[in-house]
């Protein structure tokens, strides 16, 4: 996913910038295929990023690929995390709440060579699901540093206020996109808060 110096050397999702302001960008993302897992962080001793290992095993980033074709799938960035509610939170692409007992969904966007879900290798672990995501319009704020719950909550709140001021309608919960591994120097990390808009 990257180096200690923040260089992102893997494929990232394709998008077109529709609007750019001093506070945010509005981007139109191309359809994609994702591998995702939904879990309760308590399964992983409260670790909100517990699903990462399951997804990394599926693509073969940890050991042999755990899919029916034993096919190694290239790592991409960012890792996306969504939660079921919106209070404070945010990790890899992390969205919404994610407090104790609230399910978290973590996604890896698969390489663009997979155009349909059925083209991707079938996961050996039934908790990993392959699905297609259609085109989407997202308001995005980029930031560096460590994406703590407090930092992300503030970024989300600021973005929502800017969108409301500009008359842009929010149509869903935020997600957090993290582009770098944990060993990247915090000041060189790339994170994004993304909110679906009309």
XYZ file of C-alpha atoms in Angstrom:
198
model
C 0.000 0.000 0.000
C 2.901 2.367 0.356
C 6.099 3.223 2.140
C 7.233 4.827 5.363
C 7.475 8.079 3.344
C 3.863 7.996 2.165
C 4.450 7.108 -1.500
C 1.357 5.345 -2.846
C 2.577 2.796 -5.378
C -0.596 0.759 -5.885
C -3.693 1.275 -8.025
C -6.256 3.756 -6.697
C -9.893 4.240 -7.801
C -10.505 6.313 -10.938
C -12.511 9.514 -10.573
C -13.209 12.852 -12.213
C -13.161 16.067 -10.178
C -16.503 17.801 -10.836
C -16.023 20.739 -8.462
C -13.142 22.003 -6.362
C -13.397 24.551 -3.548
C -10.980 25.708 -0.862
C -12.677 23.266 1.554
C -13.429 20.125 -0.495
C -13.693 18.406 -3.877
C -16.733 16.768 -5.408
C -15.644 13.685 -7.358
C -17.461 11.264 -9.652
C -16.074 7.768 -9.082
C -16.220 5.008 -11.707
C -18.026 1.744 -10.885
C -15.852 -0.782 -9.047
C -15.782 -4.271 -7.574
C -15.027 -4.552 -3.855
C -14.224 -7.316 -1.380
C -15.827 -6.523 1.947
C -16.356 -7.954 5.393
C -18.839 -6.776 8.029
C -18.028 -7.497 11.659
C -18.468 -6.426 15.242
C -15.156 -4.947 16.487
C -15.591 -6.926 19.730
C -14.788 -10.062 17.640
C -11.289 -8.599 17.395
C -10.905 -7.347 20.986
C -12.392 -3.972 20.085
C -10.079 -3.450 17.086
C -12.110 -1.511 14.505
C -9.638 -2.617 11.820
C -10.037 -6.316 12.632
C -11.504 -7.078 9.208
C -8.240 -6.114 7.507
C -6.658 -9.517 8.143
C -9.621 -11.380 6.604
C -9.441 -9.254 3.449
C -5.634 -9.451 3.283
C -5.834 -13.258 3.469
C -8.437 -13.299 0.664
C -6.148 -11.404 -1.738
C -2.983 -13.211 -0.618
C -1.273 -10.247 1.069
C -0.868 -12.529 4.115
C 0.159 -16.074 3.181
C -1.424 -18.003 0.335
C -4.537 -16.419 -1.241
C -7.666 -17.730 0.480
C -9.906 -17.889 -2.572
C -11.180 -20.725 -4.715
C -8.706 -19.976 -7.539
C -5.713 -19.537 -5.185
C -5.213 -16.360 -7.224
C -3.131 -13.545 -5.757
C -5.042 -10.263 -6.116
C -3.047 -7.031 -6.224
C -3.415 -4.701 -3.240
C -4.984 -1.324 -3.989
C -5.572 1.821 -1.946
C -7.444 3.080 -0.071
C -8.847 0.658 2.460
C -12.390 1.807 3.185
C -14.294 1.417 6.421
C -17.944 2.238 7.074
C -19.960 1.976 10.259
C -23.678 1.548 10.776
C -24.228 4.913 12.453
C -22.593 8.316 12.185
C -21.393 9.456 15.606
C -17.619 9.793 15.953
C -15.191 7.348 14.300
C -12.905 6.660 11.433
C -10.289 4.161 10.291
C -8.966 2.644 6.985
C -11.906 3.772 4.841
C -14.136 4.035 7.819
C -17.539 5.466 7.828
C -20.074 6.404 10.384
C -20.193 5.335 13.988
C -18.560 2.075 14.922
C -18.768 2.205 18.664
C -18.923 -0.944 20.768
C -21.400 -3.437 19.323
C -21.960 -1.432 16.132
C -21.051 -3.356 12.973
C -18.191 -2.085 10.821
C -17.808 -2.822 7.113
C -14.296 -2.764 5.698
C -13.674 -2.821 1.948
C -10.773 -3.380 -0.405
C -11.454 -1.955 -3.863
C -10.290 -4.697 -6.223
C -8.047 -3.944 -9.224
C -9.891 -2.379 -12.164
C -9.314 -5.494 -14.308
C -12.301 -6.983 -12.424
C -15.331 -5.350 -14.082
C -17.974 -7.677 -12.577
C -18.194 -9.398 -9.185
C -18.181 -12.849 -10.795
C -14.794 -12.128 -12.462
C -13.066 -11.867 -9.069
C -11.891 -15.029 -7.305
C -14.516 -16.434 -4.929
C -13.473 -16.044 -1.276
C -12.829 -19.240 0.696
C -14.096 -17.473 3.850
C -17.872 -16.903 3.645
C -17.600 -13.703 5.697
C -15.800 -12.043 2.762
C -18.306 -10.829 0.160
C -17.566 -9.656 -3.388
C -19.922 -6.983 -4.706
C -20.209 -4.337 -7.372
C -20.454 -0.652 -6.529
C -21.968 1.671 -9.107
C -20.815 5.115 -10.096
C -20.944 7.492 -7.126
C -20.584 11.190 -6.438
C -18.629 11.980 -3.272
C -17.622 15.154 -1.478
C -14.051 14.603 -0.296
C -11.674 16.243 2.187
C -8.042 15.093 2.177
C -5.858 15.290 5.298
C -2.626 13.889 6.702
C -1.772 12.573 10.153
C -3.390 9.829 12.184
C -7.107 9.444 11.523
C -8.297 9.276 15.127
C -12.014 9.297 15.952
C -11.821 12.915 17.095
C -9.958 14.133 14.004
C -12.329 12.320 11.656
C -15.432 13.536 13.495
C -14.192 17.122 13.149
C -13.402 16.671 9.431
C -16.879 15.203 8.849
C -18.574 18.032 10.734
C -16.601 20.716 8.868
C -17.334 19.077 5.519
C -21.062 18.811 6.275
C -21.171 22.497 7.259
C -19.370 23.517 4.053
C -21.716 21.413 1.922
C -24.784 22.827 3.653
C -23.487 26.400 3.193
C -22.955 25.690 -0.535
C -26.386 24.045 -0.957
C -24.990 20.562 -1.688
C -27.326 17.791 -0.499
C -25.778 14.941 1.542
C -27.378 11.564 0.705
C -25.518 9.091 2.912
C -23.063 8.389 5.722
C -19.375 9.211 5.517
C -16.590 6.732 4.968
C -12.924 7.074 5.857
C -10.349 6.214 3.224
C -6.800 5.501 4.366
C -4.107 5.126 1.728
C -1.040 4.143 3.747
C 0.094 1.328 6.009
C 0.485 1.940 9.757
C 4.275 2.290 9.454
C 4.004 5.408 7.239
C 5.175 8.536 9.065
C 1.980 10.272 10.309
C 2.754 13.610 8.632
C 3.128 11.829 5.269
C -0.087 9.775 5.431
C -2.976 10.384 3.049
C -6.483 10.087 4.493
C -9.820 11.201 3.057
C -13.266 11.679 4.517
C -15.884 11.007 1.837
C -19.605 11.808 1.932
C -22.104 10.792 -0.798
C -23.841 13.794 -2.343
C -26.656 14.348 -4.829
